[in-house]
Coordinates of C-alpha atoms and ligand atoms in Angstrom, one line a residue:
X1 CA 1.6 2.0 30.7
X2 CA -1.3 -0.4 31.3
X3 CA -0.4 -3.9 32.3
X4 CA -1.7 -7.1 33.3
X5 CA 0.2 -8.2 36.4
X6 CA 0.6 -10.8 38.8
X7 CA 2.6 -10.5 42.1
X8 CA 3.5 -13.5 43.8
X9 CA 1.6 -13.5 47.2
X10 CA -0.7 -10.7 46.1
X11 CA -2.4 -11.7 42.9
X12 CA -3.5 -10.6 39.6
X13 CA -4.1 -6.6 38.8
X14 CA -4.6 -4.5 35.8
X15 CA -2.9 -1.1 36.5
X16 CA -0.4 1.5 35.5
X17 CA 3.1 0.7 35.4
X18 CA 6.3 2.4 34.5
X19 CA 7.3 2.2 30.9
X20 CA 10.6 -0.3 31.0
X21 CA 13.9 1.1 31.2
X22 CA 16.2 -0.2 28.5
X23 CA 19.9 -1.4 28.9
X24 CA 22.6 -1.4 26.4
X25 CA 22.0 -4.9 25.5
X26 CA 18.4 -4.7 25.2
X27 CA 15.9 -3.5 22.8
X28 CA 12.6 -2.1 23.2
X29 CA 9.7 -3.8 21.6
X30 CA 6.4 -1.5 20.9
X31 CA 3.7 -4.8 21.2
X32 CA 1.3 -4.8 18.4
X33 CA -0.4 -7.9 18.9
X34 CA -0.3 -10.2 22.2
X35 CA -2.4 -13.3 23.3
X36 CA -3.5 -14.9 26.6
X37 CA -2.1 -18.4 27.6
X38 CA -3.4 -21.1 29.4
X39 CA -0.2 -20.4 31.4
X40 CA -1.1 -16.7 32.0
X41 CA -4.5 -18.0 33.6
X42 CA -2.9 -20.8 35.4
X43 CA -0.3 -18.3 37.0
X44 CA -3.6 -15.6 37.7
X45 CA -4.8 -18.6 39.7
X46 CA -1.9 -20.4 41.4
X47 CA 1.3 -18.2 40.8
X48 CA 4.5 -19.6 39.4
X49 CA 7.0 -21.6 41.2
X50 CA 9.8 -19.2 39.6
X51 CA 8.3 -16.1 41.4
X52 CA 9.6 -14.8 44.7
X53 CA 7.4 -13.7 47.4
X54 CA 6.3 -10.2 46.6
X55 CA 8.0 -10.2 43.2
X56 CA 5.8 -8.8 40.2
X57 CA 5.8 -9.6 36.6
X58 CA 4.2 -8.5 33.7
X59 CA 2.1 -11.2 32.4
X60 CA 2.1 -12.6 28.4
X61 CA 4.6 -14.4 26.4
X62 CA 2.8 -14.7 22.9
X63 CA 3.5 -11.6 21.6
X64 CA 4.6 -9.6 18.4
X65 CA 5.9 -6.3 17.7
X66 CA 7.8 -3.7 16.3
X67 CA 11.1 -2.7 17.3
X68 CA 11.4 1.2 18.9
X69 CA 14.9 1.3 19.9
X70 CA 17.8 -0.9 20.4
X71 CA 20.4 -0.4 23.1
X72 CA 24.1 0.8 22.4
X73 CA 25.7 -2.8 22.1
X74 CA 23.0 -4.1 19.9
X75 CA 23.8 -5.4 16.4
X76 CA 21.8 -7.0 14.0
X77 CA 18.5 -5.3 14.7
X78 CA 17.2 -1.9 14.3
X79 CA 14.1 0.6 15.0
X80 CA 11.0 -0.3 12.7
X81 CA 11.7 -3.9 12.3
X82 CA 8.5 -6.5 13.0
X83 CA 9.5 -9.1 15.1
X84 CA 8.5 -12.3 16.9
X85 CA 10.2 -13.8 19.8
X86 CA 10.4 -17.5 21.0
X87 CA 9.8 -16.9 24.5
X88 CA 12.3 -19.1 26.4
X89 CA 15.8 -18.3 26.6
X90 CA 18.1 -20.9 28.1
X91 CA 21.4 -20.5 30.5
X92 CA 23.4 -21.6 27.1
X93 CA 25.4 -23.7 29.3
X94 CA 23.2 -27.1 30.0
X95 CA 23.1 -30.2 28.0
X96 CA 19.5 -29.1 26.7
X97 CA 20.7 -25.6 25.4
X98 CA 24.0 -27.1 23.8
X99 CA 21.3 -29.3 22.0
X100 CA 19.5 -26.0 21.1
X101 CA 16.6 -27.2 22.9
X102 CA 16.0 -24.2 25.6
X103 CA 12.6 -25.1 26.6
X104 CA 13.8 -27.9 28.6
X105 CA 16.7 -25.9 30.3
X106 CA 16.2 -26.1 34.2
X107 CA 17.5 -22.5 34.3
X108 CA 15.2 -20.9 31.6
X109 CA 14.4 -17.1 31.6
X110 CA 10.8 -16.7 30.1
X111 CA 8.7 -13.5 29.2
X112 CA 5.7 -13.4 31.5
X113 CA 7.0 -15.7 34.1
X114 CA 9.9 -14.5 35.5
X115 CA 10.8 -11.2 33.0
X116 CA 8.1 -8.4 32.2
X117 CA 6.3 -9.9 29.3
X118 CA 3.9 -8.6 26.8
X119 CA 0.5 -7.8 28.2
X120 CA 1.2 -4.0 27.9
X121 CA 2.0 -1.3 25.4
X122 CA 6.0 -2.1 25.7
X123 CA 8.4 -4.7 26.6
X124 CA 12.2 -4.8 27.3
X125 CA 13.8 -7.5 25.4
X126 CA 17.0 -9.2 27.2
X127 CA 20.0 -9.5 25.7
X128 CA 20.3 -13.3 25.8
X129 CA 16.9 -13.3 23.8
X130 CA 18.6 -11.5 21.1
X131 CA 22.0 -13.6 20.9
X132 CA 20.5 -16.8 21.1
X133 CA 18.2 -16.7 18.2
X134 CA 15.0 -16.2 19.7
X135 CA 13.7 -13.1 17.6
X136 CA 12.9 -13.5 13.9
X137 CA 11.9 -10.8 11.7
X138 CA 8.3 -11.0 10.5
X139 CA 7.5 -11.5 6.6
X140 CA 4.6 -9.2 5.4
X141 CA 2.5 -12.1 4.6
X142 CA 2.0 -13.3 8.6
X143 CA -0.4 -10.9 10.0
X144 CA 0.1 -9.6 13.9
X145 CA -2.8 -11.8 15.2
X146 CA -1.4 -14.7 13.3
X147 CA 2.1 -14.1 14.7
X148 CA 1.0 -13.6 18.1
X149 CA -0.1 -17.2 17.9
X150 CA 3.6 -18.6 16.9
X151 CA 4.4 -19.5 20.2
X152 CA 1.6 -21.7 21.1
X153 CA 2.0 -23.1 17.5
X154 CA 5.6 -23.9 17.9
X155 CA 4.7 -26.0 20.8
X156 CA 2.2 -27.7 18.7
X157 CA 5.3 -28.1 16.2
X158 CA 7.6 -29.8 18.8
X159 CA 4.9 -32.0 19.6
X160 CA 4.3 -33.1 16.2
X161 CA 7.8 -33.4 15.5
X162 CA 8.6 -35.5 18.5
X163 CA 5.2 -38.0 17.4
X164 CA 7.2 -39.0 14.1
X165 CA 4.2 -38.3 11.7
X166 CA 4.6 -40.4 8.4
X167 CA 2.5 -40.2 5.4
X168 CA -0.8 -41.7 5.5
X169 CA -0.6 -42.4 9.2
X170 CA -3.8 -42.5 11.2
X171 CA -3.7 -39.8 13.9
X172 CA -6.1 -39.5 16.9
X173 CA -6.3 -36.3 18.7
X174 CA -7.9 -36.0 22.1
X175 CA -9.3 -32.5 22.7
X176 CA -10.2 -29.8 20.1
X177 CA -9.5 -26.6 21.9
X178 CA -7.3 -24.1 20.1
X179 CA -4.0 -26.4 20.7
X180 CA -6.0 -29.4 19.6
X181 CA -7.4 -27.7 16.1
X182 CA -3.5 -26.5 15.9
X183 CA -2.7 -30.1 15.8
X184 CA -5.5 -31.1 13.3
X185 CA -4.3 -28.6 10.9
X186 CA -0.5 -29.2 11.4
X187 CA -0.9 -32.9 11.2
X188 CA -2.9 -32.6 7.9
X189 CA -0.2 -30.7 6.8
X190 CA 2.2 -33.2 7.9
X191 CA 0.8 -35.4 5.8
X192 CA -1.7 -38.1 8.0
X193 CA -3.9 -40.0 6.1
X194 CA -6.8 -40.0 8.6
X195 CA -7.5 -37.4 11.4
X196 CA -9.7 -38.9 14.2
X197 CA -10.3 -35.9 17.0
X198 CA -12.2 -36.9 20.3
X199 CA -13.6 -34.2 22.4
X200 CA -16.8 -33.7 25.1
X201 CA -18.0 -30.5 23.2
X202 CA -19.8 -30.5 20.0
X203 CA -19.1 -27.3 19.0
X204 CA -15.5 -27.9 19.0
X205 CA -15.8 -31.4 17.0
X206 CA -17.8 -29.4 14.7
X207 CA -14.8 -26.9 14.1
X208 CA -12.5 -29.8 13.8
X209 CA -14.4 -31.3 11.1
X210 CA -14.2 -27.8 9.4
X211 CA -10.6 -27.6 9.7
X212 CA -10.3 -31.1 7.9
X213 CA -10.6 -33.9 10.6
X214 CA -12.3 -37.1 9.3
X215 CA -14.0 -38.9 12.2
X216 CA -14.9 -36.8 15.5
X217 CA -15.8 -38.9 18.4
X218 CA -17.5 -37.9 21.8
X219 CA -16.5 -40.0 24.8
X220 CA -19.7 -39.7 26.2
X221 CA -21.6 -41.0 23.7
X222 CA -18.9 -43.0 21.7
X223 CA -16.8 -46.0 22.9
X224 CA -13.7 -44.5 21.4
X225 CA -11.5 -47.4 21.5
X226 CA -14.1 -49.8 19.6
X227 CA -14.8 -46.6 17.1
X228 CA -10.9 -46.1 16.4
X229 CA -10.6 -49.8 15.8
X230 CA -13.7 -49.9 13.9
X231 CA -12.4 -47.1 11.7
X232 CA -8.7 -48.8 11.2
X233 CA -10.2 -52.4 10.3
X234 CA -9.0 -53.3 13.7
X235 CA -5.5 -52.3 13.3
X236 CA -5.3 -49.2 15.2
X237 CA -3.9 -45.7 15.2
X238 CA -0.4 -45.0 14.1
X239 CA -0.4 -41.7 16.4
X240 CA -2.0 -40.5 19.6
X241 CA -2.0 -37.0 20.8
X242 CA -3.3 -36.0 23.8
X243 CA -4.0 -32.3 24.0
X244 CA -6.0 -32.2 27.0
X245 CA -5.0 -32.4 30.8
X246 CA -7.1 -35.5 31.4
X247 CA -5.5 -38.4 33.3
X248 CA -7.5 -41.2 31.3
X249 CA -6.9 -40.4 27.9
X250 CA -3.3 -40.9 28.6
X251 CA -3.8 -44.6 29.9
X252 CA -6.9 -44.9 26.8
X253 CA -4.1 -43.5 24.1
X254 CA -1.9 -46.7 24.9
X255 CA -5.1 -49.1 24.0
X256 CA -5.8 -47.4 20.8
X257 CA -2.2 -47.5 19.1
X258 CA -1.4 -50.0 16.4
X259 CA 2.0 -51.8 16.4
X260 CA 4.8 -49.7 16.3
X261 CA 2.6 -46.5 17.3
X262 CA 3.6 -43.2 19.0
X263 CA 1.8 -41.7 22.1
X264 CA 2.4 -38.0 22.5
X265 CA 1.6 -36.6 26.2
X266 CA 1.4 -32.9 24.8
X267 CA -0.8 -31.8 27.7
X268 CA 0.7 -31.9 31.4
X269 CA -1.5 -33.2 34.2
X270 CA -2.1 -31.0 37.1
X271 CA 0.0 -32.1 40.3
X272 CA -3.4 -33.1 41.9
X273 CA -4.0 -35.7 39.2
X274 CA -4.1 -39.5 39.9
X275 CA -1.2 -41.9 38.9
X276 CA -2.0 -43.0 35.6
X277 CA -1.8 -46.6 34.9
X278 CA 0.0 -47.6 31.5
X279 CA -0.8 -51.0 29.9
X280 CA 3.0 -51.6 29.7
X281 CA 2.5 -54.8 28.0
X282 CA 0.5 -53.0 25.2
X283 CA 4.0 -51.0 24.8
X284 CA 6.2 -54.3 25.0
X285 CA 4.2 -56.4 22.8
X286 CA 3.2 -53.7 20.3
X287 CA 6.8 -51.8 20.4
X288 CA 5.1 -48.8 21.1
X289 CA 6.8 -45.8 21.4
X290 CA 5.6 -43.4 24.4
X291 CA 6.9 -39.7 24.3
X292 CA 5.7 -36.2 25.9
X293 CA 6.4 -32.6 24.8
X294 CA 6.7 -29.3 26.7
X295 CA 7.1 -25.7 24.9
X296 CA 9.1 -25.1 21.8
X297 CA 12.3 -24.5 21.2
X298 CA 13.9 -21.8 18.8
X299 CA 13.8 -23.9 15.9
X300 CA 10.3 -24.9 16.4
X301 CA 9.6 -21.3 16.7
X302 CA 11.3 -20.7 13.2
X303 CA 9.8 -23.9 11.8
X304 CA 6.3 -22.8 13.0
X305 CA 6.8 -19.0 11.2
X306 CA 7.5 -21.1 8.0
X307 CA 4.5 -23.0 8.0
X308 CA 2.2 -20.0 8.9
X309 CA 3.9 -17.8 6.2
X310 CA 3.5 -20.5 3.7
X311 CA 0.0 -20.9 4.3
X312 CA 0.0 -24.4 5.2
X313 CA -1.9 -23.7 8.5
X314 CA -4.4 -21.2 9.0
X315 CA -3.8 -19.9 12.9
X316 CA -6.6 -17.0 12.4
X317 CA -9.0 -19.9 12.8
X318 CA -8.5 -20.7 16.4
X319 CA -9.3 -16.9 17.4
X320 CA -12.3 -16.4 19.2
X321 CA -12.0 -12.9 20.7
X322 CA -10.0 -9.7 19.5
X323 CA -9.5 -7.0 21.8
X324 CA -8.0 -3.4 21.5
X325 CA -4.8 -3.6 23.7
X326 CA -6.4 -0.8 26.0
X327 CA -8.9 -3.6 27.1
X328 CA -6.8 -5.6 28.8
X329 CA -9.6 -5.9 31.6
X330 CA -12.3 -7.2 29.2
X331 CA -9.7 -9.5 27.4
X332 CA -8.6 -11.0 30.8
X333 CA -12.3 -11.1 31.7
X334 CA -13.0 -13.3 28.7
X335 CA -10.1 -15.7 29.0
X336 CA -10.5 -16.5 32.6
X337 CA -14.4 -17.0 32.2
X338 CA -13.0 -19.7 29.8
X339 CA -13.1 -18.4 26.3
X340 CA -14.1 -20.5 23.6
X341 CA -10.7 -20.2 21.6
X342 CA -7.6 -17.7 21.6
X343 CA -8.4 -14.2 23.1
X344 CA -6.0 -11.7 21.1
X345 CA -5.1 -7.9 22.0
X346 CA -4.2 -5.7 19.1
X347 CA -2.6 -2.1 19.8
X348 CA -4.5 0.6 17.8
X349 CA -3.1 2.2 14.9
Ligands
LIG1 ZN1 1.5 -19.9 25.7
LIG2 ZN1 20.3 -24.3 30.0

């Protein structure tokens, strides 16, 4: 089968690899839709700390498919079921796993990182994903392409839950890429009263407005702190979410908040990023809360599915390119060149 692979020390390739073997506790999934994540692009450029030298993996953790076959010891699932998968399985024993948050497990297993992923026609799903609740059957009202985006959206669900948005809150979102736009849709669905989006690109701000944001700001043209204060009659925002990997907005975010405001550092920074000076007195005197999130847990994935199935968000709005699965090369070329939105691959019928 054709697959997009990464070999530690050997780099990225699109080539034929053997179809996965199926162990007794595994199920074999025929991929119907899969999308390319920033993490895949990051691995192509920089590799991954979890990979051994010379180790090759099939990339891709955002995928859905139809079960082709189940191993002899698998119960509860059968051929023909259409499923999505929360792509991180934990060790099952650590504090994070016991709390149901495998995305914070220090010893997690993840598709497309240390297990063969879904940028191919087939993937074998290991037993730990089956027994830890990572697999959900997809209802008919969720399309394959939308379902492929459930994983990144589950990360957004995690971020928004941690931000503790309350009805009527003023929310500022830094970054209007696909993840920022998912935040816009979800904060709106969560009852935010006013949404302010900050980005340097006019086309992305336009998209944010189309998805229901009230005020857009471009830091090249606008004084963001002054504009947010003005838009809130001097009070400041209740929640600030940084959906971009920029050090300067993390520090600025604290300065935007009203008393009791919450800052969620959603986007991580590259290791080379400068140290971020935070105004700790603003946090102290304003009783501010600073949090951060990474990935999504099994429950975030299931919440994400309910929100998509209930049409509370339209994930298809953040897709910019759709390719047939056979066109892995063109899809990766587009993603590596910096696509506008999400790049999705779909299997032919
Ligand atoms: Zn992802
Ligand atoms: Zn664990």
